[in-house]
Coordinates of C-alpha atoms in Angstrom, one line a residue:
Chain A
X1 CA -77.8 -117.1 -11.7
X2 CA -75.3 -116.6 -14.3
X3 CA -74.2 -113.4 -16.0
X4 CA -72.5 -112.9 -19.3
X5 CA -68.8 -112.0 -19.1
X6 CA -68.1 -111.9 -22.8
X7 CA -70.4 -111.7 -25.8
X8 CA -69.0 -112.0 -29.3
X9 CA -71.2 -111.1 -32.3
X10 CA -70.3 -112.2 -35.9
X11 CA -66.6 -111.3 -35.5
X12 CA -64.5 -111.6 -38.7
X13 CA -60.9 -110.8 -39.4
X14 CA -59.5 -110.6 -42.9
X15 CA -55.8 -110.4 -43.7
X16 CA -55.2 -109.3 -47.3
X17 CA -56.5 -112.5 -49.0
X18 CA -56.9 -114.8 -45.9
X19 CA -60.0 -115.0 -43.9
X20 CA -58.6 -115.7 -40.5
X21 CA -61.8 -115.5 -38.6
X22 CA -65.3 -115.9 -40.1
X23 CA -68.4 -114.7 -38.4
X24 CA -67.7 -116.0 -34.9
X25 CA -70.4 -115.7 -32.3
X26 CA -69.9 -116.9 -28.8
X27 CA -71.0 -116.2 -25.3
X28 CA -68.9 -116.8 -22.1
X29 CA -70.8 -117.0 -18.8
X30 CA -69.3 -116.0 -15.5
X31 CA -67.5 -118.7 -13.6
X32 CA -66.9 -121.0 -16.6
X33 CA -63.5 -122.3 -17.8
X34 CA -63.9 -121.8 -21.5
X35 CA -61.6 -123.7 -23.9
X36 CA -60.9 -122.3 -27.4
X37 CA -59.6 -125.2 -29.4
X38 CA -58.3 -125.6 -32.9
X39 CA -55.3 -126.7 -35.0
X40 CA -52.6 -124.2 -35.8
X41 CA -53.9 -121.3 -37.9
X42 CA -57.5 -121.9 -36.9
X43 CA -58.0 -118.4 -35.6
X44 CA -57.6 -118.9 -31.8
X45 CA -54.9 -116.2 -31.3
X46 CA -56.6 -113.9 -33.9
X47 CA -59.8 -114.1 -31.8
X48 CA -58.0 -113.4 -28.5
X49 CA -56.0 -110.6 -30.2
X50 CA -59.2 -108.8 -31.2
X51 CA -60.8 -109.4 -27.8
X52 CA -57.6 -107.9 -26.2
X53 CA -57.5 -104.8 -28.4
X54 CA -54.3 -105.5 -30.3
X55 CA -56.0 -106.4 -33.6
X56 CA -58.8 -104.6 -35.3
X57 CA -61.7 -106.8 -36.5
X58 CA -62.8 -106.5 -40.1
X59 CA -66.4 -106.9 -39.1
X60 CA -68.5 -107.8 -36.1
X61 CA -68.3 -106.7 -32.4
X62 CA -67.6 -107.9 -28.9
X63 CA -68.5 -106.8 -25.5
X64 CA -66.7 -107.5 -22.1
X65 CA -68.9 -107.2 -19.0
X66 CA -71.6 -105.7 -21.1
X67 CA -69.4 -102.6 -21.5
X68 CA -68.4 -102.9 -25.2
X69 CA -64.8 -102.8 -26.3
X70 CA -63.5 -100.0 -24.0
X71 CA -59.8 -100.2 -23.0
X72 CA -60.8 -99.9 -19.3
X73 CA -62.4 -103.3 -19.5
X74 CA -58.9 -104.8 -19.8
X75 CA -58.0 -103.4 -16.4
X76 CA -60.4 -106.1 -15.1
X77 CA -58.8 -108.8 -17.3
X78 CA -55.5 -110.6 -16.9
X79 CA -54.1 -111.8 -20.2
X80 CA -51.3 -113.7 -21.8
X81 CA -51.2 -113.6 -25.6
X82 CA -48.8 -115.6 -27.8
X83 CA -45.4 -114.8 -26.3
X84 CA -44.3 -113.4 -23.0
X85 CA -43.7 -109.7 -23.7
X86 CA -41.3 -107.9 -21.4
X87 CA -38.3 -105.6 -21.4
X88 CA -35.2 -107.8 -21.5
X89 CA -33.0 -105.3 -19.7
X90 CA -35.4 -105.1 -16.7
X91 CA -35.8 -107.5 -13.8
X92 CA -39.1 -109.4 -13.0
X93 CA -40.0 -106.8 -10.4
X94 CA -39.2 -103.9 -12.6
X95 CA -41.2 -105.4 -15.5
X96 CA -44.2 -106.1 -13.3
X97 CA -44.0 -102.6 -11.9
X98 CA -44.8 -101.3 -15.4
X99 CA -47.7 -103.7 -15.6
X100 CA -48.9 -102.5 -12.2
X101 CA -48.7 -98.9 -13.3
X102 CA -50.9 -99.6 -16.4
X103 CA -53.3 -101.6 -14.3
X104 CA -53.4 -98.8 -11.7
X105 CA -52.6 -101.1 -8.8
X106 CA -52.0 -99.4 -5.5
X107 CA -49.0 -100.6 -3.4
X108 CA -47.8 -102.9 -6.1
X109 CA -44.8 -104.3 -4.4
X110 CA -46.7 -106.7 -2.1
X111 CA -48.9 -107.9 -4.9
X112 CA -45.8 -108.4 -7.2
X113 CA -44.0 -110.4 -4.6
X114 CA -47.0 -112.6 -4.0
X115 CA -47.7 -113.4 -7.7
X116 CA -44.0 -114.2 -8.2
X117 CA -44.2 -116.7 -5.3
X118 CA -47.3 -118.2 -7.0
X119 CA -45.4 -118.9 -10.2
X120 CA -42.2 -119.9 -8.4
X121 CA -40.1 -117.0 -9.7
X122 CA -39.6 -115.2 -6.3
X123 CA -35.9 -116.4 -6.0
X124 CA -35.1 -114.9 -9.4
X125 CA -37.1 -111.7 -8.9
X126 CA -34.0 -109.5 -9.3
X127 CA -32.6 -111.2 -12.4
X128 CA -33.0 -109.5 -15.8
X129 CA -35.8 -111.0 -18.0
X130 CA -33.2 -111.8 -20.7
X131 CA -31.5 -114.3 -18.4
X132 CA -34.7 -116.4 -18.0
X133 CA -35.4 -119.7 -19.7
X134 CA -38.5 -120.0 -21.9
X135 CA -40.4 -121.7 -19.1
X136 CA -39.5 -118.9 -16.7
X137 CA -40.5 -116.2 -19.2
X138 CA -43.9 -118.0 -19.6
X139 CA -44.3 -118.1 -15.8
X140 CA -43.5 -114.4 -15.6
X141 CA -46.2 -113.7 -18.2
X142 CA -48.7 -115.7 -16.1
X143 CA -47.6 -113.7 -13.0
X144 CA -48.3 -110.6 -15.0
X145 CA -51.8 -111.8 -15.9
X146 CA -52.5 -112.6 -12.3
X147 CA -51.2 -109.3 -11.0
X148 CA -54.4 -107.3 -10.7
X149 CA -56.4 -110.3 -9.3
X150 CA -58.5 -110.2 -12.5
X151 CA -62.1 -111.2 -12.8
X152 CA -61.3 -112.8 -16.1
X153 CA -58.1 -114.6 -17.0
X154 CA -57.3 -115.0 -20.8
X155 CA -54.6 -117.5 -21.5
X156 CA -53.2 -118.2 -24.9
X157 CA -51.2 -121.5 -24.8
X158 CA -50.4 -121.1 -21.2
X159 CA -48.3 -124.2 -20.9
X160 CA -46.0 -123.3 -23.8
X161 CA -42.4 -124.0 -23.0
X162 CA -43.1 -125.4 -19.6
X163 CA -41.7 -128.7 -18.3
X164 CA -44.2 -131.5 -17.1
X165 CA -44.0 -130.2 -13.6
X166 CA -44.6 -126.7 -14.7
X167 CA -47.6 -127.8 -16.8
X168 CA -49.1 -129.6 -13.8
X169 CA -48.5 -126.5 -11.6
X170 CA -50.3 -124.2 -14.1
X171 CA -53.2 -126.7 -14.3
X172 CA -53.5 -126.7 -10.5
X173 CA -53.4 -122.9 -10.6
X174 CA -56.1 -122.7 -13.2
X175 CA -58.4 -125.1 -11.3
X176 CA -57.7 -123.1 -8.0
X177 CA -58.5 -119.8 -9.7
X178 CA -61.7 -121.1 -11.3
X179 CA -62.8 -122.4 -7.9
X180 CA -62.7 -118.8 -6.7
X181 CA -65.6 -118.1 -9.2
X182 CA -63.4 -116.4 -11.7
X183 CA -63.9 -116.8 -15.5
X184 CA -61.0 -118.3 -17.5
X185 CA -60.7 -118.4 -21.3
X186 CA -57.9 -120.7 -22.6
X187 CA -56.8 -121.2 -26.1
X188 CA -54.8 -124.3 -26.6
X189 CA -54.0 -127.2 -28.8
X190 CA -53.0 -129.3 -25.8
X191 CA -56.2 -131.1 -25.6
X192 CA -55.6 -133.2 -22.6
X193 CA -54.9 -130.0 -20.7
X194 CA -58.2 -128.5 -21.9
X195 CA -60.1 -131.6 -21.0
X196 CA -58.7 -131.6 -17.5
X197 CA -59.7 -128.0 -16.7
X198 CA -62.4 -126.7 -19.0
X199 CA -66.1 -126.7 -18.4
X200 CA -67.0 -125.3 -21.9
X201 CA -65.3 -125.8 -25.3
X202 CA -65.5 -124.1 -28.7
X203 CA -63.7 -125.7 -31.6
X204 CA -62.4 -123.6 -34.5
X205 CA -61.1 -124.6 -37.9
X206 CA -59.9 -122.3 -40.6
X207 CA -61.6 -119.4 -38.8
X208 CA -64.9 -121.1 -38.6
X209 CA -66.7 -122.2 -35.4
X210 CA -67.3 -125.9 -35.8
X211 CA -68.8 -126.9 -32.5
X212 CA -69.4 -125.5 -29.1
X213 CA -70.9 -126.8 -25.9
X214 CA -70.1 -128.1 -22.5
X215 CA -67.2 -130.5 -22.3
X216 CA -69.7 -133.4 -21.7
X217 CA -71.7 -132.5 -24.8
X218 CA -68.6 -132.5 -26.9
X219 CA -67.0 -135.7 -25.7
X220 CA -70.4 -137.5 -25.8
X221 CA -71.6 -140.6 -24.0
X222 CA -70.0 -143.4 -26.1
X223 CA -67.6 -145.9 -24.7
X224 CA -64.7 -147.4 -26.6
X225 CA -63.2 -150.8 -26.0
X226 CA -60.0 -152.2 -27.4
X227 CA -60.2 -155.9 -28.0
X228 CA -58.0 -158.6 -29.5
X229 CA -58.1 -162.3 -30.0
X230 CA -56.0 -165.1 -31.5
X231 CA -58.9 -165.6 -34.0
X232 CA -59.4 -162.2 -35.5
X233 CA -61.9 -163.5 -38.2
X234 CA -64.2 -165.0 -35.6
X235 CA -63.9 -161.8 -33.6
X236 CA -65.0 -159.6 -36.5
X237 CA -67.9 -161.9 -37.2
X238 CA -69.0 -161.7 -33.6
X239 CA -68.8 -157.9 -33.7
X240 CA -70.9 -157.6 -36.9
X241 CA -73.6 -159.8 -35.5
X242 CA -74.1 -157.5 -32.5
X243 CA -76.0 -154.3 -33.2
X244 CA -74.8 -152.7 -29.9
X245 CA -71.2 -152.7 -31.2
X246 CA -69.6 -150.8 -34.0
X247 CA -66.0 -151.0 -35.3
X248 CA -64.3 -147.7 -34.8
X249 CA -60.8 -148.5 -35.8
X250 CA -59.5 -151.8 -37.1
X251 CA -55.9 -153.0 -37.0
X252 CA -54.2 -156.3 -37.7
X253 CA -53.8 -157.2 -34.0
X254 CA -56.6 -155.3 -32.3
X255 CA -59.9 -153.7 -32.9
X256 CA -61.4 -150.6 -31.3
X257 CA -65.2 -150.8 -31.0
X258 CA -67.7 -148.3 -30.0
X259 CA -70.3 -149.7 -27.6
X260 CA -73.3 -148.2 -26.0
X261 CA -72.9 -146.7 -22.5
X262 CA -74.9 -149.5 -20.7
X263 CA -72.5 -152.3 -21.8
X264 CA -69.9 -153.0 -19.1
X265 CA -66.6 -154.8 -20.0
X266 CA -67.9 -157.8 -18.1
X267 CA -71.0 -158.0 -20.5
X268 CA -68.7 -157.6 -23.5
X269 CA -66.4 -160.4 -22.3
X270 CA -69.4 -162.7 -21.6
X271 CA -70.8 -161.9 -25.1
X272 CA -67.7 -163.0 -26.9
X273 CA -67.2 -166.0 -24.7
X274 CA -70.7 -167.1 -25.6
X275 CA -69.9 -166.7 -29.3
X276 CA -66.9 -169.0 -28.8
X277 CA -64.3 -166.2 -29.1
X278 CA -61.7 -165.9 -26.3
X279 CA -60.4 -162.4 -25.9
X280 CA -56.7 -162.0 -25.3
X281 CA -57.1 -158.3 -24.7
X282 CA -60.0 -156.2 -23.3
X283 CA -59.4 -152.6 -22.5
X284 CA -61.9 -150.0 -21.7
X285 CA -61.1 -146.7 -23.4
X286 CA -63.4 -143.8 -22.7
X287 CA -63.3 -141.4 -25.6
X288 CA -61.0 -138.4 -25.0
X289 CA -61.4 -134.9 -26.2
X290 CA -58.5 -135.7 -28.5
X291 CA -60.2 -138.4 -30.4
X292 CA -63.4 -136.4 -30.6
X293 CA -61.4 -133.3 -31.7
X294 CA -59.6 -135.2 -34.4
X295 CA -63.0 -136.6 -35.6
X296 CA -64.6 -133.1 -35.6
X297 CA -61.9 -131.3 -37.5
X298 CA -61.5 -133.9 -40.2
Chain B
X1 CA -51.1 -87.5 -18.4
X2 CA -48.7 -88.0 -15.5
X3 CA -49.9 -91.6 -15.3
X4 CA -48.7 -92.1 -18.9
X5 CA -45.4 -90.3 -18.4
X6 CA -44.8 -92.4 -15.3
X7 CA -45.2 -95.6 -17.4
X8 CA -42.7 -94.3 -20.0
X9 CA -40.3 -93.3 -17.3
X10 CA -40.4 -96.8 -15.7
X11 CA -39.3 -98.1 -19.1
X12 CA -36.1 -96.0 -19.3
X13 CA -35.3 -95.7 -15.6
X14 CA -33.1 -98.7 -15.7
X15 CA -32.2 -98.7 -19.4
X16 CA -28.4 -98.1 -19.4
X17 CA -28.2 -97.2 -23.1
X18 CA -30.6 -94.3 -22.6
X19 CA -28.6 -92.8 -19.7
X20 CA -25.2 -93.3 -21.4
X21 CA -26.4 -91.5 -24.5
X22 CA -27.8 -88.6 -22.4
X23 CA -24.5 -88.4 -20.5
X24 CA -22.5 -88.3 -23.8
X25 CA -24.8 -85.5 -24.9
X26 CA -24.5 -83.6 -21.6
X27 CA -20.7 -83.9 -21.5
X28 CA -19.8 -83.2 -25.1
X29 CA -21.7 -79.9 -25.4
X30 CA -19.8 -78.0 -22.6
X31 CA -16.5 -79.5 -23.8
X32 CA -17.0 -78.3 -27.3
X33 CA -18.1 -74.8 -26.1
X34 CA -14.9 -74.7 -24.1
X35 CA -12.9 -75.7 -27.1
X36 CA -14.5 -73.1 -29.4
X37 CA -14.1 -70.3 -26.8
X38 CA -10.4 -70.9 -26.8
X39 CA -10.2 -70.4 -30.6
X40 CA -9.5 -67.1 -32.4
X41 CA -8.2 -65.9 -35.7
X42 CA -7.2 -62.7 -37.4
X43 CA -5.2 -59.7 -36.1
X44 CA -6.5 -58.4 -32.8
X45 CA -7.9 -54.9 -33.2
X46 CA -8.9 -55.3 -36.9
X47 CA -12.5 -55.9 -38.1
X48 CA -11.5 -59.3 -39.3
X49 CA -10.5 -60.4 -35.8
X50 CA -12.7 -63.1 -34.4
X51 CA -12.5 -64.9 -31.1
X52 CA -14.5 -68.0 -30.2
X53 CA -15.6 -66.7 -26.8
X54 CA -17.5 -63.8 -28.5
X55 CA -20.1 -66.4 -29.5
X56 CA -20.7 -67.2 -25.8
X57 CA -21.1 -63.7 -24.5
X58 CA -24.6 -62.4 -23.5
X59 CA -26.9 -62.2 -25.4
X60 CA -25.2 -64.0 -28.4
X61 CA -24.6 -67.0 -26.1
X62 CA -28.2 -68.2 -26.6
X63 CA -27.5 -68.6 -30.3
X64 CA -24.1 -70.0 -29.7
X65 CA -25.1 -72.6 -27.2
X66 CA -28.1 -73.8 -29.1
X67 CA -26.0 -73.9 -32.3
X68 CA -23.5 -76.3 -30.5
X69 CA -26.3 -78.3 -28.9
X70 CA -28.0 -78.8 -32.3
X71 CA -25.0 -80.8 -33.5
X72 CA -26.2 -83.6 -31.2
X73 CA -29.8 -83.6 -32.3
X74 CA -29.1 -86.6 -34.4
X75 CA -27.8 -88.4 -31.3
X76 CA -31.0 -87.6 -29.5
X77 CA -33.1 -88.5 -32.5
X78 CA -31.4 -91.9 -32.5
X79 CA -32.2 -92.3 -28.9
X80 CA -35.9 -91.7 -29.7
X81 CA -35.7 -94.3 -32.5
X82 CA -34.2 -96.7 -30.0
X83 CA -36.9 -96.4 -27.3
X84 CA -39.7 -96.5 -29.8
X85 CA -38.4 -99.5 -31.8
X86 CA -37.7 -101.3 -28.5
X87 CA -41.4 -101.3 -27.8
X88 CA -42.0 -102.8 -31.3
X89 CA -39.2 -105.4 -30.9
X90 CA -40.1 -106.5 -27.5
X91 CA -43.8 -106.5 -28.4
X92 CA -44.4 -104.3 -25.4
X93 CA -46.6 -101.9 -27.3
X94 CA -48.9 -104.9 -27.7
X95 CA -48.5 -105.9 -24.1
X96 CA -49.3 -102.4 -22.9
X97 CA -52.6 -102.5 -24.8
X98 CA -53.4 -106.0 -23.5
X99 CA -52.7 -104.8 -20.0
X100 CA -55.3 -102.0 -20.3
X101 CA -54.0 -98.9 -22.3
X102 CA -55.9 -97.9 -25.4
X103 CA -53.9 -97.6 -28.6
X104 CA -54.3 -93.8 -28.4
X105 CA -52.9 -93.8 -24.9
X106 CA -49.9 -95.9 -26.0
X107 CA -49.1 -93.4 -28.8
X108 CA -49.8 -90.4 -26.5
X109 CA -47.5 -91.7 -23.8
X110 CA -44.6 -91.8 -26.3
X111 CA -45.4 -88.3 -27.5
X112 CA -45.5 -87.0 -24.0
X113 CA -42.2 -88.6 -23.2
X114 CA -40.7 -87.1 -26.4
X115 CA -41.9 -83.7 -25.3
X116 CA -40.6 -84.2 -21.8
X117 CA -37.2 -85.1 -23.1
X118 CA -37.1 -82.1 -25.4
X119 CA -38.0 -79.9 -22.4
X120 CA -35.2 -81.5 -20.4
X121 CA -32.5 -80.9 -23.0
X122 CA -33.8 -77.4 -23.7
X123 CA -33.6 -76.6 -20.0
X124 CA -30.1 -78.0 -20.0
X125 CA -29.0 -75.8 -22.8
X126 CA -30.6 -72.8 -21.0
X127 CA -28.4 -73.7 -17.9
X128 CA -25.3 -74.0 -20.1
X129 CA -26.1 -70.6 -21.7
X130 CA -26.5 -69.0 -18.4
X131 CA -23.2 -70.4 -17.0
X132 CA -21.1 -69.7 -20.1
X133 CA -22.7 -66.3 -20.5
X134 CA -21.6 -65.3 -17.1
X135 CA -18.1 -66.8 -17.6
X136 CA -17.4 -64.8 -20.8
X137 CA -19.4 -61.6 -20.1
X138 CA -21.4 -59.8 -17.5
X139 CA -25.2 -60.2 -17.2
X140 CA -26.0 -57.0 -19.2
X141 CA -28.9 -57.5 -21.8
X142 CA -28.6 -61.2 -21.2
X143 CA -32.2 -62.0 -22.1
X144 CA -32.2 -60.2 -25.5
X145 CA -31.8 -63.3 -27.7
X146 CA -33.3 -65.8 -25.2
X147 CA -35.9 -66.8 -27.9
X148 CA -33.2 -69.1 -29.3
X149 CA -33.9 -71.4 -26.3
X150 CA -37.5 -71.7 -27.4
X151 CA -36.4 -72.2 -31.0
X152 CA -34.1 -75.0 -29.9
X153 CA -37.1 -76.6 -28.2
X154 CA -39.0 -76.6 -31.5
X155 CA -35.9 -77.9 -33.3
X156 CA -35.5 -80.9 -30.9
X157 CA -39.2 -81.6 -31.3
X158 CA -38.7 -81.5 -35.0
X159 CA -35.9 -84.1 -34.9
X160 CA -37.9 -86.2 -32.4
X161 CA -41.1 -86.3 -34.4
X162 CA -39.1 -87.2 -37.5
X163 CA -37.4 -90.0 -35.6
X164 CA -40.9 -91.1 -34.4
X165 CA -42.2 -91.2 -37.9
X166 CA -39.2 -93.3 -39.2
X167 CA -39.5 -95.7 -36.2
X168 CA -43.2 -96.4 -36.6
X169 CA -42.8 -96.7 -40.4
X170 CA -39.9 -99.1 -40.3
X171 CA -40.2 -100.7 -36.7
X172 CA -36.8 -102.3 -36.9
X173 CA -34.1 -100.6 -34.7
X174 CA -31.1 -101.0 -36.9
X175 CA -32.9 -100.2 -40.1
X176 CA -34.6 -97.1 -38.6
X177 CA -31.4 -95.8 -37.2
X178 CA -29.5 -96.2 -40.5
X179 CA -32.2 -94.7 -42.6
X180 CA -32.9 -91.8 -40.2
X181 CA -29.1 -91.0 -40.0
X182 CA -28.6 -91.3 -43.8
X183 CA -31.5 -89.1 -44.5
X184 CA -30.1 -86.4 -42.3
X185 CA -26.4 -86.6 -43.1
X186 CA -26.2 -87.9 -46.6
X187 CA -29.5 -87.9 -48.7
X188 CA -30.8 -84.4 -47.6
X189 CA -27.4 -82.6 -48.0
X190 CA -26.8 -84.3 -51.3
X191 CA -30.2 -83.4 -52.8
X192 CA -30.0 -79.9 -51.3
X193 CA -26.6 -79.3 -52.8
X194 CA -27.6 -80.6 -56.2
X195 CA -30.7 -78.4 -56.4
X196 CA -28.8 -75.3 -55.0
X197 CA -26.1 -75.6 -57.6
X198 CA -28.6 -76.2 -60.4
X199 CA -30.7 -73.1 -59.7
X200 CA -27.9 -71.0 -58.3
X201 CA -29.2 -70.3 -54.7
X202 CA -30.8 -71.9 -51.7
X203 CA -34.2 -70.3 -52.1
X204 CA -36.0 -73.6 -52.5
X205 CA -33.9 -76.0 -50.5
X206 CA -34.0 -73.9 -47.4
X207 CA -37.7 -74.9 -47.1
X208 CA -37.0 -78.7 -47.2
X209 CA -38.1 -80.4 -44.0
X210 CA -34.7 -81.3 -42.6
X211 CA -33.1 -78.0 -43.7
X212 CA -35.7 -75.8 -42.2
X213 CA -35.5 -77.7 -38.9
X214 CA -31.7 -78.0 -38.7
X215 CA -31.1 -74.4 -39.7
X216 CA -33.3 -73.0 -36.9
X217 CA -30.1 -72.6 -34.8
X218 CA -27.6 -71.2 -37.4
X219 CA -24.0 -70.3 -36.7
X220 CA -24.0 -67.1 -34.7
X221 CA -23.8 -64.3 -37.3
X222 CA -23.5 -61.3 -35.1
X223 CA -19.9 -61.1 -36.0
X224 CA -20.7 -61.2 -39.7
X225 CA -23.3 -58.5 -39.2
X226 CA -20.9 -56.3 -37.4
X227 CA -18.3 -56.8 -40.1
X228 CA -20.8 -55.8 -42.8
X229 CA -21.9 -52.8 -40.9
X230 CA -18.3 -51.7 -40.5
X231 CA -18.0 -51.3 -44.3
X232 CA -17.7 -47.6 -45.0
X233 CA -19.4 -47.9 -48.5
X234 CA -23.2 -47.6 -47.7
X235 CA -24.3 -49.4 -50.9
X236 CA -22.0 -52.4 -50.1
X237 CA -23.3 -52.3 -46.6
X238 CA -27.0 -52.5 -47.5
X239 CA -26.3 -55.2 -50.1
X240 CA -24.4 -57.2 -47.4
X241 CA -27.2 -56.7 -44.9
X242 CA -29.7 -58.1 -47.5
X243 CA -27.6 -61.2 -47.7
X244 CA -27.2 -61.6 -44.0
X245 CA -31.0 -61.2 -43.5
X246 CA -31.7 -63.8 -46.1
X247 CA -29.7 -66.3 -44.2
X248 CA -31.3 -65.5 -40.9
X249 CA -35.0 -65.2 -41.8
X250 CA -35.7 -66.8 -38.5
X251 CA -39.5 -66.3 -38.0
X252 CA -40.4 -67.8 -41.4
X253 CA -38.2 -70.8 -40.8
X254 CA -39.8 -71.3 -37.4
X255 CA -43.2 -71.3 -38.9
X256 CA -42.1 -73.7 -41.7
X257 CA -40.5 -76.0 -39.2
X258 CA -43.6 -76.1 -37.0
X259 CA -45.7 -76.9 -40.0
X260 CA -43.4 -79.9 -40.8
X261 CA -43.7 -81.1 -37.2
X262 CA -47.4 -81.0 -37.5
X263 CA -47.1 -83.1 -40.7
X264 CA -44.8 -85.6 -39.1
X265 CA -47.2 -86.1 -36.2
X266 CA -50.2 -86.3 -38.5
X267 CA -48.5 -89.0 -40.7
X268 CA -47.4 -91.0 -37.6
X269 CA -50.9 -91.0 -36.3
X270 CA -52.3 -92.0 -39.6
X271 CA -50.0 -95.0 -39.9
X272 CA -50.6 -96.1 -36.4
X273 CA -54.4 -95.9 -36.9
X274 CA -54.3 -97.9 -40.0
X275 CA -52.0 -100.7 -38.8
X276 CA -52.4 -103.3 -36.1
X277 CA -49.8 -102.8 -33.3

């Protein structure tokens, strides 16, 4: 049984003469990892800003936990929006104490120390926020979002400023938290990240919802194969005479073809060999969210 | 309410600038009182004789101490600008909302803190008044002019709400401090002086927002009243008293100042409601 965590109805946001968000309707079910994708300026952060109470929508409505847009809802949410926002003259612990007070967490010190350990900031817990690197600031913001052990985690570009190791750690953390049955909403343009962790995806462009669905529905079932041969003309002829193949991208030295799911690389190799074309390169390439994304937002 | 005040207190608890400015405030006032009390002019025994310590005798001390304390309202106002603009600069107003406060609670918590600070500094001036009153006089009729302490509270609230209005209007620390300060020490005096000289008296300018608030705690005029009353010519005495009364029409000024405070609060709320944080 699934229950709805978040319901968005025809949400719009207009800044003077720019329509940042146009009539967005979405539904996020409990336990999903929901990816909000889109190029810069597509309305991801605007959407999250409205959902988190810092921006007022021009039209439409949303409801968390079936309880409308009340501020108390946010006590059950952990969120990171745009930049890490803390008092520079306070330490990690002092900053998180303020968050704990707002979240009404009892005995906050234990909880603060445990989340600082999760994001690897425990050793620097008594340093002022202003002495942190960008990556450390981002990790403190994630610690702040985790502080109340939230039912829903909302993360806007969570891997911003992190090094590859930090990115991997956050990815592991997101997967671990989602396994606890929690709902996670991530906005990002780091598509390989989204692909690795998300179950559902919505794609925005210029404030419009272009597509949404499960990650499988978005990526689709087609396989891609990169092939090359010393005789490129014969290769092209062989491709065009097979109705199960379609040229996706053509370059001087190699061709990317889209083939049906049933065709294995062995069958492809055999087919060209039978046509008298010897392949010098044959590389299976399953379509990534990135290629699909670039296709969709064209 | 205590929850919101607790959040605000956590923000300043380890904010050095806040405490340094309060310490400056708390140290300078008694020092200045000490300095004034050592001052005197005129020939002892004549009506023109005036000694500084007379201002700090019960019950005039309540007027004297709040008059000195009011010199530093600008400093406290700047402190308010600082802590409000910090929350804009660090985007922590936003973060407080994201973490679970409503926009109204965020505004209310700042107002509560502003009132709490005004109460603290008022209490401090009350303590100073008590101490200096007992140093320079005995405790007789000590509570006669105690209302000055209440008026000082209204005055600090006046400065704080004006600082609040400037801060949320401009949001930038340096800009808000400069404009707030210039408005009080340059623009308002200049306009007031020009209008006063043009029409010949201060009947209009005394009702200007900054004037009606800053003149809530005027220079202690008991001495002047005594001097006027010592004039043997009854006509000159009554004319003199008219003038003195005009300067110290305290109840009207208190009402006017309170109306301005209400306007500042109303405007601040209006701006915050219309804008995104």
